[in-house]
C-alpha positions in Angstrom: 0.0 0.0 0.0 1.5 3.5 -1.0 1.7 6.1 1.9 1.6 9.8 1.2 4.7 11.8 2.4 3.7 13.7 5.7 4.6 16.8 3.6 1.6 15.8 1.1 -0.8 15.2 4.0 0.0 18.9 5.7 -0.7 20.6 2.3 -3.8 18.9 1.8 -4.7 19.5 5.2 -4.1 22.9 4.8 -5.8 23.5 1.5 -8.7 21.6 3.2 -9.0 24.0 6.3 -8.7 27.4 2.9 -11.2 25.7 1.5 -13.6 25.3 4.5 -12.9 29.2 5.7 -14.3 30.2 1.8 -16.9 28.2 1.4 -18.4 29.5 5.2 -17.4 33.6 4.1 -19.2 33.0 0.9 -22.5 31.2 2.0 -22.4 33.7 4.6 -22.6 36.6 1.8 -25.6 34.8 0.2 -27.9 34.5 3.8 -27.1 38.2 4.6 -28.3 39.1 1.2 -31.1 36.6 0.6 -34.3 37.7 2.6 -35.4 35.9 5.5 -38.4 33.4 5.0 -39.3 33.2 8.9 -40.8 36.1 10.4 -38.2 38.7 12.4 -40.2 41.2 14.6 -40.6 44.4 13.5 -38.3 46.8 15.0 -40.2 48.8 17.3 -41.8 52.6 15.8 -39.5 55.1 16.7 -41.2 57.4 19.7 -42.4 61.0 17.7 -40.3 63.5 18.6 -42.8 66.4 20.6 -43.6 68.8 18.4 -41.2 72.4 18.8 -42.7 74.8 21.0 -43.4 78.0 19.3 -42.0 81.2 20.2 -45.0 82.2 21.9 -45.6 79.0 24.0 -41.8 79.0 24.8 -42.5 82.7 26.3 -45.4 82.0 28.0 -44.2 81.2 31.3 -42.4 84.3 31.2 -45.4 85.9 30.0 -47.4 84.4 33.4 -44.7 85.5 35.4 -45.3 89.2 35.1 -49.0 89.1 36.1 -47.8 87.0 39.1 -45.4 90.7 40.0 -48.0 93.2 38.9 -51.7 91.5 39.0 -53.1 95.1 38.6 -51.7 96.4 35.8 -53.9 95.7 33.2 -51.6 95.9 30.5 -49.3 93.0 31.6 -52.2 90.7 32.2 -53.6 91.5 28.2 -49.8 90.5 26.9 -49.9 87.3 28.8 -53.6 86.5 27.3 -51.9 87.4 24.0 -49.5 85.5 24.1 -51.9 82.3 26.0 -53.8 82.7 23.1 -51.4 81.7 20.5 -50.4 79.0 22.2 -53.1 76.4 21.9 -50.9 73.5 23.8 -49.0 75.2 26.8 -45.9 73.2 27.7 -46.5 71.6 31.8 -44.6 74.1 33.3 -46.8 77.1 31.9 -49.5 75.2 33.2 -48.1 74.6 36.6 -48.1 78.3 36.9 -52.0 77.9 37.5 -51.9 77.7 41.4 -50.3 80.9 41.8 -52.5 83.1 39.6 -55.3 81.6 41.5 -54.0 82.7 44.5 -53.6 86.3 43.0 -57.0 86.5 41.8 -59.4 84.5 44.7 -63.1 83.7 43.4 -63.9 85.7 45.9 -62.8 88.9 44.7 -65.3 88.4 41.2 -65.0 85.5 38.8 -65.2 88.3 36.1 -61.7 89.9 36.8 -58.7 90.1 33.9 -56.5 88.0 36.2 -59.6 85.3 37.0 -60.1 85.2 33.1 -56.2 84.1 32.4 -56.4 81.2 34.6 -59.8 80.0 32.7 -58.2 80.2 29.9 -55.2 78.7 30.7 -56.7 75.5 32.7 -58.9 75.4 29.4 -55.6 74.6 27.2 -53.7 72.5 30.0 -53.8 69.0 29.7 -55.5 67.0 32.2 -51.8 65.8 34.3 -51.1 69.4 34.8 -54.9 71.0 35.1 -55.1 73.1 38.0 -58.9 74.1 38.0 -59.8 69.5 37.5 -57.2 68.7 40.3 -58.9 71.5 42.6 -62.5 69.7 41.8 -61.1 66.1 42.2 -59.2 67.8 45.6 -62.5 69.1 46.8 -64.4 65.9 46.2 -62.1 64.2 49.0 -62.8 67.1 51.5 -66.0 66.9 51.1 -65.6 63.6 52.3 -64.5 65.0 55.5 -66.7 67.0 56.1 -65.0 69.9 54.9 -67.0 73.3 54.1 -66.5 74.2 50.1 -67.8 77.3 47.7 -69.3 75.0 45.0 -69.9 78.1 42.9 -66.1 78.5 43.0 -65.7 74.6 42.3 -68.7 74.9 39.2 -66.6 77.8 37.8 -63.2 75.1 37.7 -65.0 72.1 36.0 -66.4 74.7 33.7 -62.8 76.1 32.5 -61.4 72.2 33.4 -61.0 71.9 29.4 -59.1 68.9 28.8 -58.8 68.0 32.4 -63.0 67.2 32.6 -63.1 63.8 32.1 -61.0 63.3 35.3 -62.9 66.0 37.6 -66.1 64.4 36.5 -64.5 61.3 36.7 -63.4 62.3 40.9 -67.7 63.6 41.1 -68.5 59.9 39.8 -66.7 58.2 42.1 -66.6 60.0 45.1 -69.5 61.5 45.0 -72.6 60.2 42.7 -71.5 56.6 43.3 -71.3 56.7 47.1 -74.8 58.3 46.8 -76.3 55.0 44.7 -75.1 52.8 48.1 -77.9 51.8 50.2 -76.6 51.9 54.2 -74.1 55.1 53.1 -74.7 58.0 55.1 -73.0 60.7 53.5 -70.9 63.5 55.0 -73.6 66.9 54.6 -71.4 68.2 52.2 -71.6 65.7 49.6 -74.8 65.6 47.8 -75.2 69.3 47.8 -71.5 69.3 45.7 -72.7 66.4 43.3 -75.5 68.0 42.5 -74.0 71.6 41.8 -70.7 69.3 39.9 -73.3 66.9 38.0 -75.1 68.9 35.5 -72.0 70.0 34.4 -70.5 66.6 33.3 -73.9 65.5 32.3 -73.8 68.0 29.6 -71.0 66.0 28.0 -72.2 62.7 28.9 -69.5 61.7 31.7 -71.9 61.1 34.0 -73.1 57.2 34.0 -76.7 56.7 33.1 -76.5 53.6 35.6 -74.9 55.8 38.4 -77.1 58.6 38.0 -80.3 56.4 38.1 -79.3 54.2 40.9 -78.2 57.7 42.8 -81.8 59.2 42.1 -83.4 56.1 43.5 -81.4 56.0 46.5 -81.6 59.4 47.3 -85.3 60.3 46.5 -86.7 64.0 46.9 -82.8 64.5 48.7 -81.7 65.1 45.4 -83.6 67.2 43.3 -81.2 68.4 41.0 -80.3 65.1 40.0 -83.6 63.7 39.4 -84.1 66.0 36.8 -80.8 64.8 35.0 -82.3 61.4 35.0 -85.7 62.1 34.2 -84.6 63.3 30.5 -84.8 60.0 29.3 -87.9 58.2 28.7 -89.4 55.2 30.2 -89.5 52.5 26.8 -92.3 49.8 27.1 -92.1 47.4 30.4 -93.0 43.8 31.4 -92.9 41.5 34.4 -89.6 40.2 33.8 -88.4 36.3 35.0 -85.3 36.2 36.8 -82.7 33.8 34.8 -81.5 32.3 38.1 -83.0 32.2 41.9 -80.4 31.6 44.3 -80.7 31.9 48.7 -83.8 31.1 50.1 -84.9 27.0 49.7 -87.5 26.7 46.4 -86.8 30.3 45.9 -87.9 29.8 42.3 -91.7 30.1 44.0 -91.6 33.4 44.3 -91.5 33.7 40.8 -93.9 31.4 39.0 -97.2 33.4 39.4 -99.1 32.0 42.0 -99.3 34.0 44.7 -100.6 31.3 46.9 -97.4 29.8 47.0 -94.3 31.0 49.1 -91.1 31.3 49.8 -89.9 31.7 53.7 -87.0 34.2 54.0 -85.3 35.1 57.1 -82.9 38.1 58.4 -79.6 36.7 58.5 -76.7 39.6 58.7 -73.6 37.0 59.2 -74.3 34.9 56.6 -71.8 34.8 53.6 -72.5 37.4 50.6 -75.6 38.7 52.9 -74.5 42.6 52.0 -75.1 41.9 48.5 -77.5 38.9 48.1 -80.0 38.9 51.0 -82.4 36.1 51.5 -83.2 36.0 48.1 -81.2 36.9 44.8 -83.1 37.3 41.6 -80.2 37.5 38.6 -80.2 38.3 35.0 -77.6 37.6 32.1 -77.4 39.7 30.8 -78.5 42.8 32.9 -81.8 43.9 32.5 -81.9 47.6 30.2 -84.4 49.2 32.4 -86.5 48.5 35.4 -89.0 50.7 36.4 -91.1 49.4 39.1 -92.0 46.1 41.6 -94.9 44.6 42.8 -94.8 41.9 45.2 -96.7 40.1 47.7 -95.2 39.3 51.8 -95.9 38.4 54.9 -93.5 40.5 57.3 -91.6 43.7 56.3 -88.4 43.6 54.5 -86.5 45.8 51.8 -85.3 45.1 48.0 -82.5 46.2 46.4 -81.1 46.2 43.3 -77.6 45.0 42.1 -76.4 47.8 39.8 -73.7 47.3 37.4 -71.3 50.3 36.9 -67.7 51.4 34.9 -65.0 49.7 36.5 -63.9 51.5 39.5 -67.1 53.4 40.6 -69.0 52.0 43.4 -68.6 48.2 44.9 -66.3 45.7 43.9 -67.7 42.1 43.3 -64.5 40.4 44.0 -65.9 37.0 42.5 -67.1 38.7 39.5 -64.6 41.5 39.3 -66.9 44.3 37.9 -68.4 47.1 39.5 -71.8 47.7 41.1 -73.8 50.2 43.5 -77.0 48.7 45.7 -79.9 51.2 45.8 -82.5 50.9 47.7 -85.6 50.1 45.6 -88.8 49.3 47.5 -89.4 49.3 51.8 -92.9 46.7 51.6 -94.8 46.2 54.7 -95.6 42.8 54.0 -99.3 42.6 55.4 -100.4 39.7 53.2 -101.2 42.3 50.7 -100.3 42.6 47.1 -97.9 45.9 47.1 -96.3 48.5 44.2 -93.0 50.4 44.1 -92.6 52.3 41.5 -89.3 54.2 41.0 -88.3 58.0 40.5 -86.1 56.9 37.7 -85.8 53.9 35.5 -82.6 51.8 36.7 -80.1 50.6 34.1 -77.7 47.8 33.7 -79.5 45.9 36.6 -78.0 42.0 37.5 -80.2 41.2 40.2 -82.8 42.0 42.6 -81.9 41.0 46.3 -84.6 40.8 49.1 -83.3 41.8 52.8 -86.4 40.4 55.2 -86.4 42.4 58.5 -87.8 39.1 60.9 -86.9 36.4 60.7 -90.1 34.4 59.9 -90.6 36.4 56.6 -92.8 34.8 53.9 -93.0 36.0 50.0 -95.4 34.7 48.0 -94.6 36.4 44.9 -92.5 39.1 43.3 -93.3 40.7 40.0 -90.0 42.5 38.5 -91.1 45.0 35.5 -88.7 46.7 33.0 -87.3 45.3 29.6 -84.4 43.3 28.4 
């Protein structure tokens, strides 16, 4: 057998190794410039730079400043609403300037004054983050809650100049206010319902205030709110009928109190401690999905009790069902005597977005025969 000389076996060795080196450089070449038949993720859009400031937006805090020095010279006070007024976007720290001229020109000196009118129609350029006249209604909303005396004229004046800060002041009035106001066993602080019901119309005028809110609000509250009872009653009543619950839950054969015979009953009993009681009672009466409208109840009993109704609302406002994980406020809907007697509540305002009806007995040997929910689907 012939054997190749070691020199041989290097050089082909060598030439092998060239060989190898090229042919990787070359395929190389060809992937980078052949596209690529699996997906790559897109490279992620490049952030828009914020548009430049214009000369009279980058002078405008300057241009606040001076007022801020000499509030009664009427002069400097019409070159800073010059300039505000070209300057349909003023950069946060223009806006932060707010405060101060409020301070300089007090609502109680006149909401008519030169100064008063710069900060309207500043807070009515400043985005919502750095609104002055929506953080001072969101502000007051919490002192109301303790108890805290407040000029709601001064208040209505800042949601009206809130500009694009009103969807969070109304927001603050929803929560803090109109939805605390929908809760049956709430008593509110004596500030509260007069301030959401100067702060409502407002918001209702560009539909931020939640039909479902407002309506359970109006039930709950009654002749106590006025005001807001005329908010709701804008909208018409449609066409109602007695409605059947899509699933009885509580009380034992709880499904009698529904199938029309009001010789049959249903025995429900007060029971505070028992599990869910707050929002299902003896007796829940549910609906998938929640009823449009409900307008009124009649219902048959033996011992007195109360109904409420389970009121869906946007995220955040209200109760939380933490099984569910939506939203909901418990008005109030009908106080029967339950004498044996065939009984009729009918409601101030037409509830919304309803997912049950809960009874709440107030003895403990409570009996009812039948309960007639009317409103439509």
């Amino acid at each position: 057998m012939r054997r190749y000389p070691l020199r041989t076996l290097l050089l082909m060795l060598v030439a092998l190794i060239a060989f190898g080196r090229l042919w990787c450089v070359t395929h190389q070449d060809e992937k980078a410039a052949a596209p690529s038949s699996s997906p790559r993720a897109a490279a992620p859009p490049v952030a828009p730079a914020p548009p430049a400031l214009s000369l009279d937006c980058r002078a405008l805090e300057q241009a606040l400043a001076a007022p801020l020095r000499t509030p009664d010279d009427p002069q400097v006070v019409a070159e800073a609403r010059k300039r505000l007024e070209s300057c349909p976007r003023p950069p946060p720290r223009a806006c932060e300037m707010a405060p101060a001229l409020a301070a300089r020109a007090p609502f109680s000196q006149g909401a008519d004054t030169p100064l008063r009118g710069l900060l309207g129609a500043l807070c009515e350029r400043c985005a919502g983050a750095v609104n002055a006249c929506a953080e001072t209604v969101s502000r007051a909303m919490l002192e109301a809650a303790i108890g805290r005396p407040l000029n709601i004229q001064e208040l209505q004046w800042n949601l009206e100049h809130a500009g694009p800060g009103t969807p969070s002041a109304c927001d603050a009035v929803v929560r803090l206010g109109l939805a605390p106001a929908a809760q049956a066993d709430i008593e509110l602080p004596a500030g509260v319902l007069p301030l959401v019901e100067g702060l409502s119309p407002a918001c209702h005028r560009v539909g931020l205030l939640p039909p479902s809110v407002l309506a359970a609000a109006v039930v709950q509250q009654g002749d106590r709110a006025p005001a807001l009872k005329a908010l709701a009653q804008t909208t018409k009543p449609g066409a109602t009928s007695v409605l059947k619950p899509d699933q009885v839950s509580g009380a034992q054969s709880a499904l009698l109190a529904f199938d029309g015979d009001p010789g049959t009953h249903v025995a429900v009993a007060s029971a505070p401690q028992q599990h869910r009681w707050a929002a299902d009672g003896a007796l829940r009466a549910s609906y998938s999905p929640p009823l449009k409208s409900v307008a009124s109840f009649r219902l048959k009993a033996q011992g007195p009790g109360t109904l409420r109704a389970i009121v869906r609302t946007p995220k955040g406002a209200g109760l939380k069902d933490p099984e569910a994980g939506t939203s909901f406020v418990n008005p109030t809907v009908c106080q029967y005597q339950g004498k044996g007697e065939w009984e009729t509540c009918e409601l101030s305002a037409s509830l919304t977005d309803v997912e049950a009806i809960s009874v709440f007995p107030a003895r403990a040997d409570g009996k009812l025969h039948e309960l007639e929910v009317r409103g439509a689907r």
